[in-house]
Short mmCIF file of C-alpha atoms in Angstrom, two decimals:
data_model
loop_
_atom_site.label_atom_id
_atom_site.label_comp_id
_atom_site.label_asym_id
_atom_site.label_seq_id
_atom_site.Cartn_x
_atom_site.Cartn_y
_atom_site.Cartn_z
CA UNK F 1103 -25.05 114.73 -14.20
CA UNK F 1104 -25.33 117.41 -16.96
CA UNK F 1105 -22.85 115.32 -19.10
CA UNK F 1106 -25.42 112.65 -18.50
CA UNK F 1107 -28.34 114.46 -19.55
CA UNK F 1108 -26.69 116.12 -22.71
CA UNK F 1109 -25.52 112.25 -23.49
CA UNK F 1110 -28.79 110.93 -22.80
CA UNK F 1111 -30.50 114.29 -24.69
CA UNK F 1112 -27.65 113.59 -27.57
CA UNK F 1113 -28.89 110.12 -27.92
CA UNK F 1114 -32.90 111.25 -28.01
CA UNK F 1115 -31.22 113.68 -30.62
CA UNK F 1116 -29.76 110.80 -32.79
CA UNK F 1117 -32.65 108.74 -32.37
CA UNK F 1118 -35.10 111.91 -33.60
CA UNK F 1119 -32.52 112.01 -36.57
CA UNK F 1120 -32.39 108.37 -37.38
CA UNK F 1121 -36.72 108.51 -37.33
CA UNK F 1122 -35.92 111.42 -39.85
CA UNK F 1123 -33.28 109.65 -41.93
CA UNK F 1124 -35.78 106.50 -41.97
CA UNK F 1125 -38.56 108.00 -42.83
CA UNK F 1126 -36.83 110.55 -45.85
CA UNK F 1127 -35.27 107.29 -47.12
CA UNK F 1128 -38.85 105.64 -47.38
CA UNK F 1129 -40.20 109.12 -48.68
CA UNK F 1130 -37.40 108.72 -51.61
CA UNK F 1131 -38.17 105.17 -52.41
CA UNK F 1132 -41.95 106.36 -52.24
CA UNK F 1133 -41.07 108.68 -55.09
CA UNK F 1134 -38.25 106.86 -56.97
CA UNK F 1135 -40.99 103.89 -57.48
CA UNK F 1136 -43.82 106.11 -58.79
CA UNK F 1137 -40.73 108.29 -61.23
CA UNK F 1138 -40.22 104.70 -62.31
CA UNK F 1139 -43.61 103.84 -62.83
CA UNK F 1140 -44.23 107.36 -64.59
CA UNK F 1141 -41.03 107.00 -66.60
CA UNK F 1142 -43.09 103.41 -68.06
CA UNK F 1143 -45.43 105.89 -69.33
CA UNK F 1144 -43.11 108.83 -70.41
CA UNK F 1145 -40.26 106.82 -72.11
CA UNK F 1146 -41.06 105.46 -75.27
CA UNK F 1147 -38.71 105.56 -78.28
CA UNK F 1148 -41.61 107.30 -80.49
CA UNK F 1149 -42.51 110.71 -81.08
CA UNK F 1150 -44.93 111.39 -77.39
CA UNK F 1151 -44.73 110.87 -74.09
CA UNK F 1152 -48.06 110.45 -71.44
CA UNK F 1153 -48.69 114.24 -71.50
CA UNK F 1154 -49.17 114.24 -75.26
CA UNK F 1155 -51.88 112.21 -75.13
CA UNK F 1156 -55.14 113.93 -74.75
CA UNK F 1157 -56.60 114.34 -71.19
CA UNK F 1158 -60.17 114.67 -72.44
CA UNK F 1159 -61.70 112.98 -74.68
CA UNK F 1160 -61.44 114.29 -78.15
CA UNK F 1161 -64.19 113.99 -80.28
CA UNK F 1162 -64.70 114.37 -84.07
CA UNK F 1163 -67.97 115.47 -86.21
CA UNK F 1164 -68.17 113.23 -89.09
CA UNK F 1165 -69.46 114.64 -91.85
CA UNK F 1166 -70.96 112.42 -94.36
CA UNK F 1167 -71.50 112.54 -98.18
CA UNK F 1168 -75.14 114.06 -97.94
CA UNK F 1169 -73.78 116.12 -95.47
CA UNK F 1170 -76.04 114.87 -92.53
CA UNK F 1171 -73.10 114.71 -89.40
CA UNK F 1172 -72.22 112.44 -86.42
CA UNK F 1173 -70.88 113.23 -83.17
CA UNK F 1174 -67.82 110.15 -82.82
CA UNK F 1175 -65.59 109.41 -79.88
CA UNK F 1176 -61.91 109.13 -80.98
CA UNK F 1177 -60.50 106.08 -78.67
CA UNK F 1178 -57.83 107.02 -75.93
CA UNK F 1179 -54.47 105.90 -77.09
CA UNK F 1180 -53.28 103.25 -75.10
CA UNK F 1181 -49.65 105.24 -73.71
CA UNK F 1182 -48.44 101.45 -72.81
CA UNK F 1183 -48.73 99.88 -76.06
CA UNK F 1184 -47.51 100.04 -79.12
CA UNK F 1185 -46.78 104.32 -79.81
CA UNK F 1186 -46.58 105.95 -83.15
CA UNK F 1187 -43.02 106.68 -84.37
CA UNK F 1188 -43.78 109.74 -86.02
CA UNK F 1189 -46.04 113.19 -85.96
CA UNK F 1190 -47.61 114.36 -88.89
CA UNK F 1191 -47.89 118.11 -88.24
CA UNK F 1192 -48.60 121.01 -90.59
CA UNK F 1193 -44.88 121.89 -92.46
CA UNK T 191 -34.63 94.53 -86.99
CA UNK T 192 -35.96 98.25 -87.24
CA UNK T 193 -33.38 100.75 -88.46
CA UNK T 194 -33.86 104.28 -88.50
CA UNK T 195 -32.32 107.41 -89.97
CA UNK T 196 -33.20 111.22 -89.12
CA UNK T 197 -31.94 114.30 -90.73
CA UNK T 198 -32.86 117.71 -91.87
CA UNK T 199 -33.56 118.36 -95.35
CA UNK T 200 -35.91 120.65 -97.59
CA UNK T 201 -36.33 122.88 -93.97
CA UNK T 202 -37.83 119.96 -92.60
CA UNK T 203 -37.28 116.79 -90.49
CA UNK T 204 -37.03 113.60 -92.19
CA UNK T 205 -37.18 110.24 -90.82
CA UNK T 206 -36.78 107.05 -92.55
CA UNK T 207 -37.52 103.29 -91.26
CA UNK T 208 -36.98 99.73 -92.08
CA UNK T 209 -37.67 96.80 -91.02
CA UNK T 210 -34.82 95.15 -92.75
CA UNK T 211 -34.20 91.61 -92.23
CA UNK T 212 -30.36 92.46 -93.28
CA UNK T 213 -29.43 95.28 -90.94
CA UNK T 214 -26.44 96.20 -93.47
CA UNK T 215 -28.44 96.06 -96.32
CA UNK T 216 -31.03 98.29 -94.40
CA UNK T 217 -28.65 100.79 -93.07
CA UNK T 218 -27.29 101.25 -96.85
CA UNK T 219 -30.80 101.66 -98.23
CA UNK T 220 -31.72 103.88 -95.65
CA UNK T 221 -28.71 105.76 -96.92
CA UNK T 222 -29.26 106.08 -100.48
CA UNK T 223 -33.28 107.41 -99.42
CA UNK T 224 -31.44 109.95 -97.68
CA UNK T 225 -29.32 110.91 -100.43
CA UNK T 226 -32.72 111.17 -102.84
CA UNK T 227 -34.23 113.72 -100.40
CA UNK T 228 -30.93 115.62 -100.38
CA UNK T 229 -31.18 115.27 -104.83
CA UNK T 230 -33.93 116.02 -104.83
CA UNK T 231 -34.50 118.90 -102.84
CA UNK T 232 -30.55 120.44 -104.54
CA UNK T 233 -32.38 120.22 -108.12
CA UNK T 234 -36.15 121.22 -107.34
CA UNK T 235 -35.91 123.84 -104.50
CA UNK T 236 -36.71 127.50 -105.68
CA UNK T 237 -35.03 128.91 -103.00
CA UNK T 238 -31.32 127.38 -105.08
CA UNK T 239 -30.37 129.39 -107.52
CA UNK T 240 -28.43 126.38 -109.81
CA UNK T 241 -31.12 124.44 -108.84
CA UNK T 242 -32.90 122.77 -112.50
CA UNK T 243 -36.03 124.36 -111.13
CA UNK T 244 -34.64 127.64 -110.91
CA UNK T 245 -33.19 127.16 -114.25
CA UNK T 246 -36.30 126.60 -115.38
CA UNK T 247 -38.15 129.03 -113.82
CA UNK T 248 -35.92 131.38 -115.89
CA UNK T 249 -36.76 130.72 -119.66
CA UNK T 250 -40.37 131.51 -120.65
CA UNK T 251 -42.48 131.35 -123.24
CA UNK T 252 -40.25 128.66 -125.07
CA UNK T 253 -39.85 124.99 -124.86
CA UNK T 254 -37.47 123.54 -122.08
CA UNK T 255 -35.43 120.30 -122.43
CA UNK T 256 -35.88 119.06 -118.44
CA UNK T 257 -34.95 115.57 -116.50
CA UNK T 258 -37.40 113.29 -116.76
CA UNK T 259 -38.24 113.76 -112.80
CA UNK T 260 -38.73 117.08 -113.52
CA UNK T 261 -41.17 116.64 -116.44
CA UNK T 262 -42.52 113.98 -114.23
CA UNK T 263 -43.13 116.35 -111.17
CA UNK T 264 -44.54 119.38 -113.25
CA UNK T 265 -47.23 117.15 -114.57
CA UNK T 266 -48.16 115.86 -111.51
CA UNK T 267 -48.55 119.65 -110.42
CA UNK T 268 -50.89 121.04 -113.42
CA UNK T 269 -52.75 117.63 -112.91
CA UNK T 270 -53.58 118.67 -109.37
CA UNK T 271 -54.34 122.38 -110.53
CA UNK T 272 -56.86 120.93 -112.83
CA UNK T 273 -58.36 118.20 -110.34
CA UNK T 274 -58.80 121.48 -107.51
CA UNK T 275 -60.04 123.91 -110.50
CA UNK T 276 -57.01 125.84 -109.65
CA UNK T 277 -57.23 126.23 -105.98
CA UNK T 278 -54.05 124.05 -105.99
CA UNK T 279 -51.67 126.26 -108.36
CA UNK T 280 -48.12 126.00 -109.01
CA UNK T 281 -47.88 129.58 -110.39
CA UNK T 282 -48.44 131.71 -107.32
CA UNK T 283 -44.49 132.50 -106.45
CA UNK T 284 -45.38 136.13 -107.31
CA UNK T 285 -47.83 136.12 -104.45
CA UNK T 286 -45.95 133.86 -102.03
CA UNK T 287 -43.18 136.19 -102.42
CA UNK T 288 -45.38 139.39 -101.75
CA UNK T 289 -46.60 137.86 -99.16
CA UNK T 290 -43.05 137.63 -97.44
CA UNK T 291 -42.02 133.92 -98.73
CA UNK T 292 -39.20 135.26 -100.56
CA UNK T 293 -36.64 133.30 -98.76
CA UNK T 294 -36.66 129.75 -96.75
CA UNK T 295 -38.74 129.71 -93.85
CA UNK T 296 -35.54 128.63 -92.27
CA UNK T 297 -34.42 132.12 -92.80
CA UNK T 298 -37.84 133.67 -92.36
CA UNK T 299 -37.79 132.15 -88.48
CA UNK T 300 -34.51 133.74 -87.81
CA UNK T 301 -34.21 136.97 -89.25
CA UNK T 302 -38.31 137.58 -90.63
CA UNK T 303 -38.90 139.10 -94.14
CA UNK T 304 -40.81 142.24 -95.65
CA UNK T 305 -44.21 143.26 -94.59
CA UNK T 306 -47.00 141.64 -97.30
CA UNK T 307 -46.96 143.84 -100.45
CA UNK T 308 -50.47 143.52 -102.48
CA UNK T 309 -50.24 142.00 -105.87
CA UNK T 310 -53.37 141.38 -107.80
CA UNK T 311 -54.36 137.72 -108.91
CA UNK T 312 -53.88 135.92 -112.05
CA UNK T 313 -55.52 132.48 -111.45
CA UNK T 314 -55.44 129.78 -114.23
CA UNK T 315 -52.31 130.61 -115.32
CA UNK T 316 -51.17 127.04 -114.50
CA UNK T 317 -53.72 126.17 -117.83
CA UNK T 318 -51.01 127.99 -120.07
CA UNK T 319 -47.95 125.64 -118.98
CA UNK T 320 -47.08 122.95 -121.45
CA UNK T 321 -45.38 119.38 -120.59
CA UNK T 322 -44.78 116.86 -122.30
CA UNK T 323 -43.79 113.74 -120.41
CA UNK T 324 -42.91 111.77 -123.09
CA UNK T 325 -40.32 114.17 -124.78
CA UNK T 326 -39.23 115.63 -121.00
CA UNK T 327 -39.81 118.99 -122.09
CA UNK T 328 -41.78 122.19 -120.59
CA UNK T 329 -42.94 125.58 -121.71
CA UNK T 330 -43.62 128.12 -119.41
CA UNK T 331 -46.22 130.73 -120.41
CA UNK T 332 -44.28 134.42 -120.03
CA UNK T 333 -44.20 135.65 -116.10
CA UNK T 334 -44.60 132.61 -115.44
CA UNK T 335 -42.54 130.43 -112.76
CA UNK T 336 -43.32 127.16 -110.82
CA UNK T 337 -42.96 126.34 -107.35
CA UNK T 338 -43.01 122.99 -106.46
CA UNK T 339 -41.81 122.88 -102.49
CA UNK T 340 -45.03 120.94 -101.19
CA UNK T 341 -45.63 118.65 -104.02
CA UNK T 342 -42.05 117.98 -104.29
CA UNK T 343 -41.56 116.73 -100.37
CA UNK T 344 -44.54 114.55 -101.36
CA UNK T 345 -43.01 113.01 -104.48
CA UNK T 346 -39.75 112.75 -102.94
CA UNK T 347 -41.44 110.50 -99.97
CA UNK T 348 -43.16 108.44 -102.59
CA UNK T 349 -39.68 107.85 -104.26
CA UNK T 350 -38.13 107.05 -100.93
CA UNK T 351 -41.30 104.33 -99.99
CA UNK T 352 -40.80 102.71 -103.31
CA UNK T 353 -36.97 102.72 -103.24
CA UNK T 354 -37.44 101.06 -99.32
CA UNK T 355 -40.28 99.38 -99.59
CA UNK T 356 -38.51 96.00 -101.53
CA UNK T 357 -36.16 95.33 -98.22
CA UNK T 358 -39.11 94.98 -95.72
CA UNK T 359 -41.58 96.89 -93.93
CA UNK T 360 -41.38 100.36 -93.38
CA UNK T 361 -41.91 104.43 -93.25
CA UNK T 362 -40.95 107.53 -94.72
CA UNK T 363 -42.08 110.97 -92.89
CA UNK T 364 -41.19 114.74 -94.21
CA UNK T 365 -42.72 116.68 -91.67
CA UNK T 366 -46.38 116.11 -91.95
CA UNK T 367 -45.80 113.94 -95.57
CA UNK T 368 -46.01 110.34 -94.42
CA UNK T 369 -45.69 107.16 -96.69
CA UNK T 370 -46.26 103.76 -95.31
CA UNK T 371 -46.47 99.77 -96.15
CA UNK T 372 -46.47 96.74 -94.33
CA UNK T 373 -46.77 96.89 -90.60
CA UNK T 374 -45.05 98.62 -87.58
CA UNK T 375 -42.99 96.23 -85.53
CA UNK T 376 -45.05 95.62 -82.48
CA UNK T 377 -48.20 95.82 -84.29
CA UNK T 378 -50.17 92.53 -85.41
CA UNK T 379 -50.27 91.44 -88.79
CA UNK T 380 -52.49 93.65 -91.11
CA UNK T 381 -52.41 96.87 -88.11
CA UNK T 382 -50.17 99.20 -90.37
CA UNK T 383 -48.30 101.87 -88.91
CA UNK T 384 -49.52 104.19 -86.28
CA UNK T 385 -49.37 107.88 -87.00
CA UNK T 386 -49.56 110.63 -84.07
CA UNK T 387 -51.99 113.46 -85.57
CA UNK T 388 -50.42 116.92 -83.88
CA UNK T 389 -52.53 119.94 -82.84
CA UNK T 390 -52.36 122.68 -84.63
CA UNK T 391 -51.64 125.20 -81.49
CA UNK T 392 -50.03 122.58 -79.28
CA UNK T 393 -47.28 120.91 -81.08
CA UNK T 394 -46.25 117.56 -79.18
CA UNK T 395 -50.28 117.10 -78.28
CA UNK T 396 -51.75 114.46 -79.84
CA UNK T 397 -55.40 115.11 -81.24
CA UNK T 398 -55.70 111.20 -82.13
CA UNK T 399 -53.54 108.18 -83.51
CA UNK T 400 -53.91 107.16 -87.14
CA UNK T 401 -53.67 103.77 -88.48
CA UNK T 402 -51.98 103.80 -91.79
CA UNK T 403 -52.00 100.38 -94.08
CA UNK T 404 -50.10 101.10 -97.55
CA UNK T 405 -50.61 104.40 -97.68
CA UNK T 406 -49.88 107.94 -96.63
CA UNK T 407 -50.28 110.65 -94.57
CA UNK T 408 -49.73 114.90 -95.38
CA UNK T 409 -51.15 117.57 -93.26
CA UNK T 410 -51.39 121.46 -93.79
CA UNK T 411 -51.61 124.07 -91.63
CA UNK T 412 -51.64 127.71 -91.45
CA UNK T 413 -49.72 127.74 -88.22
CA UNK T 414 -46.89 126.06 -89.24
CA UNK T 415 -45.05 128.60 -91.69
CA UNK T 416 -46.29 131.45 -90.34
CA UNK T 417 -44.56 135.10 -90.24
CA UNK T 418 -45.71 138.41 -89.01
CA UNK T 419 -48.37 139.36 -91.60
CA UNK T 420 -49.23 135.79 -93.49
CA UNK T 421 -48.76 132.09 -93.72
CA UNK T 422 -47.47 130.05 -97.22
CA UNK T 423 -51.04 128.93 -98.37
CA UNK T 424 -51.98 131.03 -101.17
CA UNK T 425 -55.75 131.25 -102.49
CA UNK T 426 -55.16 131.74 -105.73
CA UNK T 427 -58.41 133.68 -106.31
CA UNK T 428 -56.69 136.20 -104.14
CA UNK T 429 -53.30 136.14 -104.67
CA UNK T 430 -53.16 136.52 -100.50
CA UNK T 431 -52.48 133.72 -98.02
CA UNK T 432 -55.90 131.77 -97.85
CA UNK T 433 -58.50 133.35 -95.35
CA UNK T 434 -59.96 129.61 -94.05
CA UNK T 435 -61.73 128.97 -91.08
CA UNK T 436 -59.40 125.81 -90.73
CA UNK T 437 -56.28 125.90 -88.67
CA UNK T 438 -55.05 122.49 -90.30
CA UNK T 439 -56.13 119.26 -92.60
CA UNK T 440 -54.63 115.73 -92.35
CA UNK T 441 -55.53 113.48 -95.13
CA UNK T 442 -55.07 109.87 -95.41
CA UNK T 443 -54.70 108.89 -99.60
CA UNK T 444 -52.41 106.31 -101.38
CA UNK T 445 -49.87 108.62 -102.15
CA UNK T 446 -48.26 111.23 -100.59
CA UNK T 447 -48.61 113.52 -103.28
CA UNK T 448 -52.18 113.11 -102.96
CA UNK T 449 -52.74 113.47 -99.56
CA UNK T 450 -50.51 116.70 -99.25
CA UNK T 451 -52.52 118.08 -102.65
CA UNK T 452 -55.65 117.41 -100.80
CA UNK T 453 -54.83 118.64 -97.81
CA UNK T 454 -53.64 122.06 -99.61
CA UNK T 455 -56.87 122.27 -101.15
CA UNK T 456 -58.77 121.27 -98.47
CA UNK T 457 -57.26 124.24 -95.62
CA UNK T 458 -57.43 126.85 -99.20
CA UNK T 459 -61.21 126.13 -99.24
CA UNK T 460 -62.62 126.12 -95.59
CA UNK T 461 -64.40 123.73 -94.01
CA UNK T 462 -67.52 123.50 -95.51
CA UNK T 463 -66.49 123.41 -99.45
CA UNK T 464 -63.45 121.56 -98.51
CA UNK T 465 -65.32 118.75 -96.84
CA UNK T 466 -67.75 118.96 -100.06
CA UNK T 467 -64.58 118.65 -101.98
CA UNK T 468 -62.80 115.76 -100.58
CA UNK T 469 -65.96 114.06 -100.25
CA UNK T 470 -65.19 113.41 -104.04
CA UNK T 471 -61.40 112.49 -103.99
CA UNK T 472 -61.66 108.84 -104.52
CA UNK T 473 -59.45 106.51 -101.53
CA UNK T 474 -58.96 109.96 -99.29
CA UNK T 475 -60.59 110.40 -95.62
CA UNK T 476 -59.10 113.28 -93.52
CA UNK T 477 -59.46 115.24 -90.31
CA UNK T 478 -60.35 118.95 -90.02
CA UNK T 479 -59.70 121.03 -87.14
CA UNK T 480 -61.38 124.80 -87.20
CA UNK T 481 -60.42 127.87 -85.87
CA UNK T 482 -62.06 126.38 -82.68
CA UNK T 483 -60.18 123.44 -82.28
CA UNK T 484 -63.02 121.60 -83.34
CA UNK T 485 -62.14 118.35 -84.99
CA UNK T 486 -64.51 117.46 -88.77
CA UNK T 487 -63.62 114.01 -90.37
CA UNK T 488 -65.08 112.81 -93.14
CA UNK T 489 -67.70 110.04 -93.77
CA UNK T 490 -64.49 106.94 -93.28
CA UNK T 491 -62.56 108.20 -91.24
CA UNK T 492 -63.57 105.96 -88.18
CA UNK T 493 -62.03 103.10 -90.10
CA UNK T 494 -58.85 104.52 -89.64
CA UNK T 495 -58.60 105.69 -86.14
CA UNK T 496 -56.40 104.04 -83.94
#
């Protein structure tokens, strides 16, 4: 009788674990398909990845000739198109 | 098919592409542009003692046979002084090397330099050098010595476009020096090449995307060869490195040489005169950012936003 219960309690045991395994399993694939969908974003064979791009909007006062100024927008990059292959930085 | 090339040279990172239709023909090009940076930076670096610049830089006050690139180069320099009224000057090694630039900025990052010693100013001096083009010569007023490390990555990445350019679309970059023709694969017809403009205090960040059709690209900043007690930009009113209200400048010109004299002259000035200034550079549209991050373009610069 106690073997019985310990069997029976070992295969509630198994049955917990197998939930658990099931469930981490679709927890991984859960994550591996948004990494892959991030790693769309982040891999690019140019110079920036998703984080580089600007979260707000940037915007830039243009200044014209008779020096009366504008307030313009600069456009979000598009991450998934095209990217730039190089940085031009201060050197 | 787009071949690349990346290497270190004139203590910066170059990259090279091509759009080659011949991939071997490409990858030997690409070559030979990589050789002209390595030339060019072995005969006009300051920093090289047998360098032909150095050379030079030793005889004053008497006529100098030189290369023709050399000539070439000096007179691009004074012409630049004299476009700026001297805020661009190719005399001010005294002060860069008070100021602590007495050594690469390769070295400077590893083991620093000497605190800032005061020197007092001696603008237009750059009036008093003589070239002559035709002859390849140069005479260098006494005390006088050039330096020609900004002006020079420029030059070199115009040479490099115009040896490239014949085999097919392409794209030099020195750092922030950028030359550019034809379009980026990927990109329609007529789109150019796409250039990431950094921020000043966040490398990697981009503060917008650039479209660049035949052109180029050169951006200073005063964060970028920085040391304990000054930065490489020299007012030559001064003699100290500039006191601007601008953290960096990114001009778009048609040559690199341009752009990076603009942007120079532009960061030397401030905002305010040097958005006055390049107002009249003819073919030039650029991008401020100030000490707030605060980003000033000038009047056509929408037209080449990505």
């Amino acid at each position: 009788m106690h073997s019985k219960t310990t069997r029976r309690g070992a295969r509630r045991v198994s049955k917990v674990a197998l939930a658990r395994v099931k469930l981490a399993t679709i927890v991984a694939a859960v994550v591996l398909f948004l990494g892959s969908l991030t790693g769309i974003a982040v891999f690019n064979p140019g110079v920036q990845s998703a984080a580089a791009v600007p979260a707000q909007p940037q915007q830039i006062i243009v200044v014209r000739r008779d020096g009366s100024q504008s307030q313009l927008v600069v456009p979000r990059p598009n991450v998934l198109a095209v990217p730039p292959l190089v940085r031009s930085r201060g050197s | 098919m787009l071949k690349s090339s990346s290497f270190r040279c004139m203590t910066t990172d170059i990259e090279l592409f091509l759009d080659a239709s011949d991939g071997g023909l490409g990858r030997e090009v690409l070559r030979r542009a990589e050789d002209l940076f390595r030339d060019v930076e072995a005969r006009f670096s300051r920093f090289l003692d047998d360098s032909e610049l150095s050379q030079l830089n030793r005889i004053q006050a008497e006529s100098v046979q030189v290369s023709p690139d050399l000539a070439e180069l000096v007179a691009l320099a004074i012409a630049a002084a004299r476009n700026s009224d001297g805020i661009f000057d190719p005399t001010v090694i005294d002060a860069l090397e008070a100021a602590g630039y007495d050594r690469s900025i390769d070295l400077i990052r590893k083991n620093g330099t000497h605190a800032p010693r005061p020197v007092a100013p001696h603008p237009d001096r750059w009036k008093e050098v003589v070239v002559d083009t035709a002859r390849s010569t140069v005479r260098l007023p006494a005390g006088v010595r050039l330096d020609l490390g900004g002006i020079g990555k420029g030059w070199a990445v115009d040479r490099a476009g115009a040896m490239l350019q014949p085999y097919g679309a392409g794209m030099v970059s020195a750092g922030g020096d950028i030359r550019a023709w034809g379009d980026q694969p990927g990109l329609q017809s007529g789109q150019g090449w796409l250039v990431a403009l950094d921020h000043p205090e966040e490398p990697g960040k981009d503060l917008a995307w650039l479209r660049v059709r035949n052109g180029a690209v050169a951006t200073s900043s005063i964060t970028a060869r920085r040391w304990a007690g000054g930065h490489h930009l020299i007012n030559p009113r001064t003699a100290r490195p500039a006191d601007t209200d601008l953290l960096s400048v990114t001009v778009l010109g048609p040559t690199a040489v341009q752009a990076e004299v603009a942007a120079k002259v532009a960061l030397i000035l401030g905002r305010e005169a040097g958005l006055a200034w390049l107002a009249e550079q003819p073919g030039v549209e650029a991008v401020l950012v100030d000490e707030s991050n605060a980003m000033f373009g000038t009047s056509g610069i929408e037209g080449v936003l990505a």
